[in-house]
XYZ file of C-alpha atoms in Angstrom:
427
model
C 20.371 44.877 88.954
C 18.339 46.140 91.869
C 18.269 49.508 93.558
C 16.244 50.926 96.389
C 16.651 54.405 94.959
C 15.122 55.783 91.784
C 18.298 55.875 89.743
C 17.394 52.963 87.507
C 13.632 53.201 87.592
C 11.400 53.611 84.572
C 8.339 55.547 85.655
C 8.136 58.867 87.463
C 6.146 57.453 90.392
C 8.818 57.414 93.079
C 11.562 59.770 94.210
C 13.605 58.311 97.052
C 16.533 60.708 97.050
C 16.051 63.269 99.792
C 19.412 65.015 99.611
C 21.165 67.115 97.006
C 24.358 65.624 95.627
C 27.163 65.668 98.212
C 25.210 67.846 100.645
C 21.775 67.580 102.242
C 18.082 68.475 102.073
C 16.497 71.540 100.502
C 13.484 72.850 102.453
C 10.949 74.945 100.544
C 8.982 77.943 101.845
C 6.241 75.583 103.092
C 8.716 73.696 105.272
C 8.676 70.629 102.983
C 11.644 68.754 101.538
C 12.474 68.619 97.834
C 12.821 65.084 96.404
C 15.150 63.934 93.643
C 15.285 61.108 91.155
C 17.607 60.103 88.334
C 16.692 58.121 85.223
C 18.754 56.691 82.372
C 17.811 55.802 78.797
C 17.877 52.453 77.035
C 21.369 52.831 75.597
C 23.028 53.742 78.895
C 21.122 51.025 80.736
C 22.264 48.360 78.264
C 25.883 49.521 78.462
C 25.828 49.346 82.262
C 24.250 45.871 82.253
C 26.495 44.440 79.531
C 29.674 45.541 81.312
C 28.415 44.781 84.863
C 29.062 48.352 85.919
C 25.987 48.270 88.174
C 28.114 46.580 90.874
C 31.441 47.655 92.357
C 32.743 44.138 91.770
C 31.916 44.494 88.077
C 33.612 47.904 87.921
C 36.815 46.535 89.481
C 36.803 43.629 87.041
C 36.277 46.018 84.109
C 38.882 48.615 85.120
C 41.527 45.989 85.871
C 41.360 44.402 82.412
C 44.660 44.479 80.518
C 43.017 46.266 77.589
C 39.745 47.987 76.680
C 39.303 49.043 80.281
C 38.208 52.644 79.708
C 34.553 53.314 80.488
C 32.979 55.111 77.533
C 29.210 55.438 77.404
C 27.520 55.135 74.002
C 27.323 58.006 71.529
C 24.558 58.485 68.982
C 24.655 56.337 65.858
C 22.853 57.063 62.609
C 23.372 53.531 61.288
C 21.936 51.959 64.442
C 19.229 54.651 64.829
C 20.239 55.017 68.460
C 20.855 57.843 70.910
C 23.927 58.305 72.979
C 23.708 57.815 76.737
C 21.125 60.090 78.387
C 20.699 60.843 82.072
C 17.757 62.869 83.367
C 17.453 64.212 86.915
C 14.291 65.681 88.424
C 13.692 67.847 91.499
C 10.147 67.621 92.888
C 8.459 70.009 95.344
C 5.525 68.910 97.496
C 2.597 71.128 96.508
C 0.796 72.947 99.327
C -2.555 74.756 99.493
C -0.830 78.075 98.686
C 0.784 76.745 95.490
C -0.826 77.361 92.095
C -0.874 73.899 90.521
C -1.495 75.345 87.065
C 2.106 76.631 87.090
C 3.681 73.185 87.677
C 4.105 69.951 85.774
C 2.605 67.639 88.414
C 2.718 64.000 89.411
C 1.617 61.938 92.382
C 4.772 60.269 93.659
C 5.767 58.072 96.578
C 8.599 59.415 98.700
C 10.739 57.789 101.352
C 10.767 59.795 104.568
C 13.933 60.543 106.501
C 12.300 59.480 109.762
C 13.301 56.906 112.405
C 12.114 53.321 112.028
C 12.624 50.138 114.005
C 14.746 47.090 113.208
C 13.001 44.798 110.752
C 10.894 47.613 109.345
C 11.223 49.392 106.028
C 11.782 53.160 105.885
C 8.419 54.988 106.090
C 6.926 56.320 102.851
C 3.951 58.387 101.758
C 2.297 59.670 98.596
C 2.615 63.364 97.784
C 1.315 65.670 95.078
C 4.506 66.996 93.555
C 5.381 69.781 91.172
C 8.493 69.725 89.024
C 10.882 72.517 90.067
C 14.187 71.454 88.471
C 15.500 69.213 85.706
C 18.887 68.227 84.327
C 19.290 66.572 80.916
C 22.717 65.196 79.990
C 23.451 63.484 76.675
C 26.668 62.046 75.232
C 27.031 62.595 71.475
C 29.619 62.235 68.721
C 30.211 65.999 68.705
C 30.217 66.256 72.509
C 32.111 63.345 74.082
C 32.181 65.466 77.281
C 28.351 65.296 77.106
C 25.885 68.169 76.597
C 24.454 69.464 79.875
C 21.156 71.371 79.991
C 19.409 72.467 83.180
C 15.898 73.862 83.648
C 13.854 75.371 86.503
C 10.329 76.442 87.298
C 10.290 80.228 86.896
C 9.026 80.988 90.434
C 11.836 79.186 92.259
C 13.764 82.240 93.481
C 11.758 85.240 92.235
C 8.231 86.570 91.873
C 6.601 86.831 88.443
C 3.502 88.701 87.176
C 0.271 86.672 87.305
C -2.209 86.736 84.382
C -4.967 88.208 86.575
C -2.695 90.700 88.273
C -0.473 90.473 91.291
C 2.734 88.499 91.714
C 3.535 84.826 92.217
C 5.213 83.745 95.438
C 8.696 82.202 95.144
C 9.084 78.521 95.968
C 12.394 78.880 97.796
C 12.861 82.579 98.546
C 11.223 84.880 101.088
C 11.711 88.560 100.151
C 10.997 89.549 103.761
C 13.588 87.228 105.307
C 17.046 88.326 106.393
C 18.306 84.717 106.673
C 21.714 83.954 105.196
C 21.080 82.531 101.702
C 22.018 79.084 100.440
C 22.875 77.648 103.861
C 22.637 73.916 104.539
C 20.230 73.118 107.417
C 21.961 72.096 110.667
C 22.350 68.339 111.100
C 20.376 66.737 113.918
C 20.798 62.961 113.632
C 23.102 60.013 113.043
C 22.453 56.765 111.177
C 21.973 53.541 113.106
C 24.626 51.245 111.542
C 22.404 48.184 111.997
C 19.177 49.495 110.476
C 20.176 52.588 108.506
C 17.491 54.520 110.401
C 18.187 58.139 111.378
C 18.440 58.582 115.131
C 18.171 61.913 116.966
C 21.599 63.289 117.948
C 21.389 66.245 120.365
C 25.085 67.120 119.961
C 25.484 69.051 116.667
C 29.191 68.179 116.611
C 28.330 64.472 116.386
C 25.354 64.752 114.013
C 25.897 63.423 110.489
C 22.452 63.593 108.870
C 18.906 64.981 109.187
C 15.515 63.861 110.502
C 12.744 65.277 108.374
C 10.216 66.438 110.968
C 13.034 68.250 112.808
C 14.234 70.025 109.647
C 11.437 72.303 108.501
C 12.936 75.807 108.529
C 12.871 77.041 104.905
C 16.216 77.477 103.165
C 16.569 80.998 101.787
C 17.642 80.266 98.212
C 19.072 82.837 95.821
C 20.816 82.552 92.475
C 24.411 83.728 92.737
C 25.300 85.566 89.536
C 28.981 85.211 88.664
C 30.406 88.387 87.092
C 32.771 88.298 84.138
C 36.318 87.977 85.445
C 38.801 88.355 82.628
C 39.951 85.029 81.226
C 38.104 83.033 83.908
C 34.645 83.164 82.291
C 34.771 85.529 79.284
C 31.771 84.040 77.419
C 29.347 83.299 80.279
C 27.473 86.611 80.094
C 27.109 86.487 76.308
C 25.719 82.960 76.495
C 23.291 84.042 79.246
C 21.913 86.805 77.002
C 21.334 84.320 74.184
C 19.696 81.890 76.607
C 17.285 84.590 77.819
C 16.285 85.388 74.223
C 15.703 81.704 73.523
C 13.547 81.375 76.646
C 11.370 84.296 75.585
C 10.829 82.753 72.164
C 10.014 79.268 73.443
C 7.831 80.445 76.325
C 5.744 82.533 73.906
C 5.128 79.452 71.776
C 4.262 77.386 74.853
C 1.788 80.031 76.061
C 0.061 79.924 72.710
C -0.144 76.144 73.016
C -1.434 76.512 76.617
C 1.328 74.225 77.856
C 2.325 74.169 81.512
C 5.949 74.357 80.366
C 5.470 78.065 79.681
C 6.288 78.359 83.397
C 9.723 76.777 82.998
C 12.989 78.185 81.718
C 16.344 76.990 80.485
C 18.974 78.144 82.969
C 21.791 77.196 80.642
C 23.483 74.563 78.502
C 27.130 73.494 78.641
C 28.935 72.031 75.650
C 32.535 71.621 74.459
C 33.789 74.240 71.998
C 36.867 72.102 71.176
C 36.103 68.482 72.132
C 39.730 67.338 71.823
C 41.236 70.129 73.964
C 43.000 68.796 77.083
C 42.112 69.564 80.691
C 44.440 71.515 82.977
C 45.295 70.061 86.366
C 45.075 72.354 89.381
C 47.935 73.511 91.562
C 49.256 76.480 93.482
C 48.520 79.702 91.568
C 47.151 77.754 88.589
C 43.860 79.692 88.438
C 42.104 80.868 86.395
C 43.258 78.504 83.609
C 42.856 75.467 85.841
C 39.189 76.417 86.377
C 38.361 77.497 82.827
C 39.976 74.310 81.490
C 39.168 72.056 84.432
C 37.634 69.527 82.045
C 38.559 68.515 78.515
C 36.845 70.235 75.612
C 37.028 73.940 76.516
C 33.468 73.690 77.815
C 31.292 76.833 77.956
C 29.868 78.420 79.991
C 32.337 77.928 82.830
C 29.754 78.284 85.632
C 26.237 76.815 85.591
C 24.096 75.680 88.549
C 20.487 74.765 89.227
C 19.223 76.412 92.426
C 17.146 73.331 93.341
C 19.958 70.820 92.843
C 23.189 72.706 93.561
C 21.927 75.202 96.133
C 24.930 74.832 98.402
C 27.581 74.983 95.663
C 26.852 78.703 95.286
C 29.654 79.928 97.538
C 30.702 83.031 95.624
C 34.088 84.353 96.770
C 36.310 81.390 97.648
C 39.794 79.896 97.167
C 40.326 78.559 93.648
C 41.347 75.095 94.848
C 37.881 73.551 95.287
C 36.960 74.694 91.759
C 40.018 72.944 90.311
C 41.095 69.359 90.758
C 41.895 69.187 94.489
C 38.286 68.430 95.424
C 39.211 65.065 96.944
C 41.452 66.372 99.669
C 40.662 65.120 103.168
C 37.942 66.969 105.041
C 39.349 70.104 106.612
C 42.501 70.089 104.482
C 43.474 73.525 103.169
C 43.084 74.096 99.413
C 46.187 73.747 97.284
C 45.439 76.937 95.353
C 44.461 79.893 97.554
C 43.987 82.287 94.638
C 40.699 84.146 95.432
C 38.028 83.766 92.767
C 34.284 84.405 92.635
C 32.494 81.319 91.337
C 29.964 78.549 91.868
C 30.237 75.233 90.010
C 28.977 73.594 86.855
C 27.407 70.355 85.680
C 30.439 69.169 83.739
C 32.876 70.508 86.331
C 31.334 68.327 89.023
C 30.711 65.246 86.878
C 34.271 65.247 85.558
C 35.361 64.174 89.046
C 33.250 61.012 88.926
C 35.251 57.812 89.260
C 34.770 54.064 88.955
C 35.922 51.425 91.422
C 39.462 50.211 90.658
C 40.015 47.991 93.692
C 39.175 47.343 97.353
C 40.978 48.428 100.484
C 43.095 45.821 102.232
C 44.500 45.476 105.730
C 48.179 45.024 106.533
C 47.726 41.230 106.565
C 46.328 41.322 103.034
C 42.707 40.734 103.980
C 39.913 43.050 102.887
C 38.825 45.986 104.997
C 35.073 45.674 105.631
C 32.383 48.207 106.452
C 29.694 47.732 109.103
C 27.639 45.521 106.768
C 30.496 43.146 105.992
C 31.146 44.617 102.564
C 34.508 45.460 101.058
C 35.429 49.143 100.945
C 36.048 50.348 97.366
C 38.870 52.489 96.012
C 37.684 54.917 93.333
C 39.559 56.487 90.468
C 38.617 59.974 89.427
C 39.210 61.081 85.859
C 41.760 60.985 83.079
C 44.188 63.141 85.042
C 44.777 60.065 87.161
C 44.494 57.185 84.684
C 41.778 56.351 82.180
C 40.851 53.112 83.952
C 39.556 55.114 86.914
C 37.412 57.454 84.812
C 33.623 57.032 85.146
C 33.038 59.043 81.953
C 31.174 61.888 83.711
C 28.563 59.660 85.415
C 28.287 59.714 89.208
C 25.763 56.864 89.090
C 28.535 54.265 88.953
C 30.064 55.502 92.194
C 26.969 56.560 94.108
C 24.513 53.810 93.196
C 26.668 50.679 92.861
C 27.416 48.350 95.748
C 29.795 45.470 96.288
C 28.723 41.901 96.871
C 28.960 40.782 100.523
C 31.664 38.326 101.486
C 30.614 34.834 102.644
C 29.221 34.703 106.192
C 28.615 38.459 106.252
C 25.295 40.095 107.062
C 22.652 39.507 104.364
C 21.898 42.391 102.056
C 18.762 44.380 102.704
C 15.958 43.679 100.191
C 15.720 46.064 97.266
C 12.992 46.827 94.806
C 13.253 45.714 91.154
C 14.574 48.292 88.739
C 14.022 49.315 85.151
C 14.894 52.154 82.765
C 13.351 55.057 80.966
C 13.011 54.522 77.226
C 13.479 57.841 75.439
C 11.901 57.230 72.067
C 13.819 57.405 68.817
């Protein structure tokens, strides 16, 4: 099991993911990119290895079994003294001379640059001094088979805060003097060379598909979109936010007394199922708001929850209900099925519920496999239990995003990858 990215790695010394999930880079107020990494615990790692879910070939084999083909990550066990599956995601900001390091949990990490490189070369890397600005923690438990989702941020991300010696801190991702449109993805300026994977400058924005780092330095104006209470759509979100704020005040006071750097962090929110056995509602024309409130099983609360460093561009506000339901896999440019106007963002569980596992590979009319540019078979992914349990990735995008398929004989050799490991969250 080898990955070039940080998804299976043990130590927080490398962060190779330069883009937010399903979008692109986040540029801070210093013109530097945020880096991301994902780690899993012992129990999830062992489950993935045992069932060969680290490869698309293994996923197809697993999901096509006649029985016991539903992916279900471990839950905690008292008798075995074990945790359930845990996934942790970090967002790291490169610290500049104007940043107060005492307000960040810091690490020196190696990052992979989104810069051009020649055939036969590896992507360029460099060491940076990084401060933690965002963190997700997801855990699957007996009481929460839909997982428990908690997300945290550094307190200066999108607002100023009083400093101990007077004055105000400067926000990491927000300029109070800027009139730039908030939460806008930077314009693309490159394409990927299919032979090397290197980004190549593309002067035509209509043809660009990705970003080159040194050409993408304009800060993104990041704000937190607050979703108002809207009847039966999100009746408990505000109440939960009030309780979360009270909890933050209590914990931060204790951390200040202990002189811990984590006094400068806050819990944005936690999602959990109120009724774990409650069914999900499929989307459809005029199905909102129930199809959003009950998008996932479990009657999960709150309905909306985002981290500004990891889901910046999901904060769309007023929008058709369709993308917040279960029509998120329509073809690009296709109109939403449900045009009911709603004001919303997204949520951890709402996004992860769409994660699917490979259930097969695309074939041509003559029965042979369709191949990508590297001679690899093109997978077909399931989604969730609306569409068959065998296609359900049990809320983990890692299976779909990180796994690859084995090359067919006589195809191009796979690019070398670095050895991988896991994070062991102690018992």
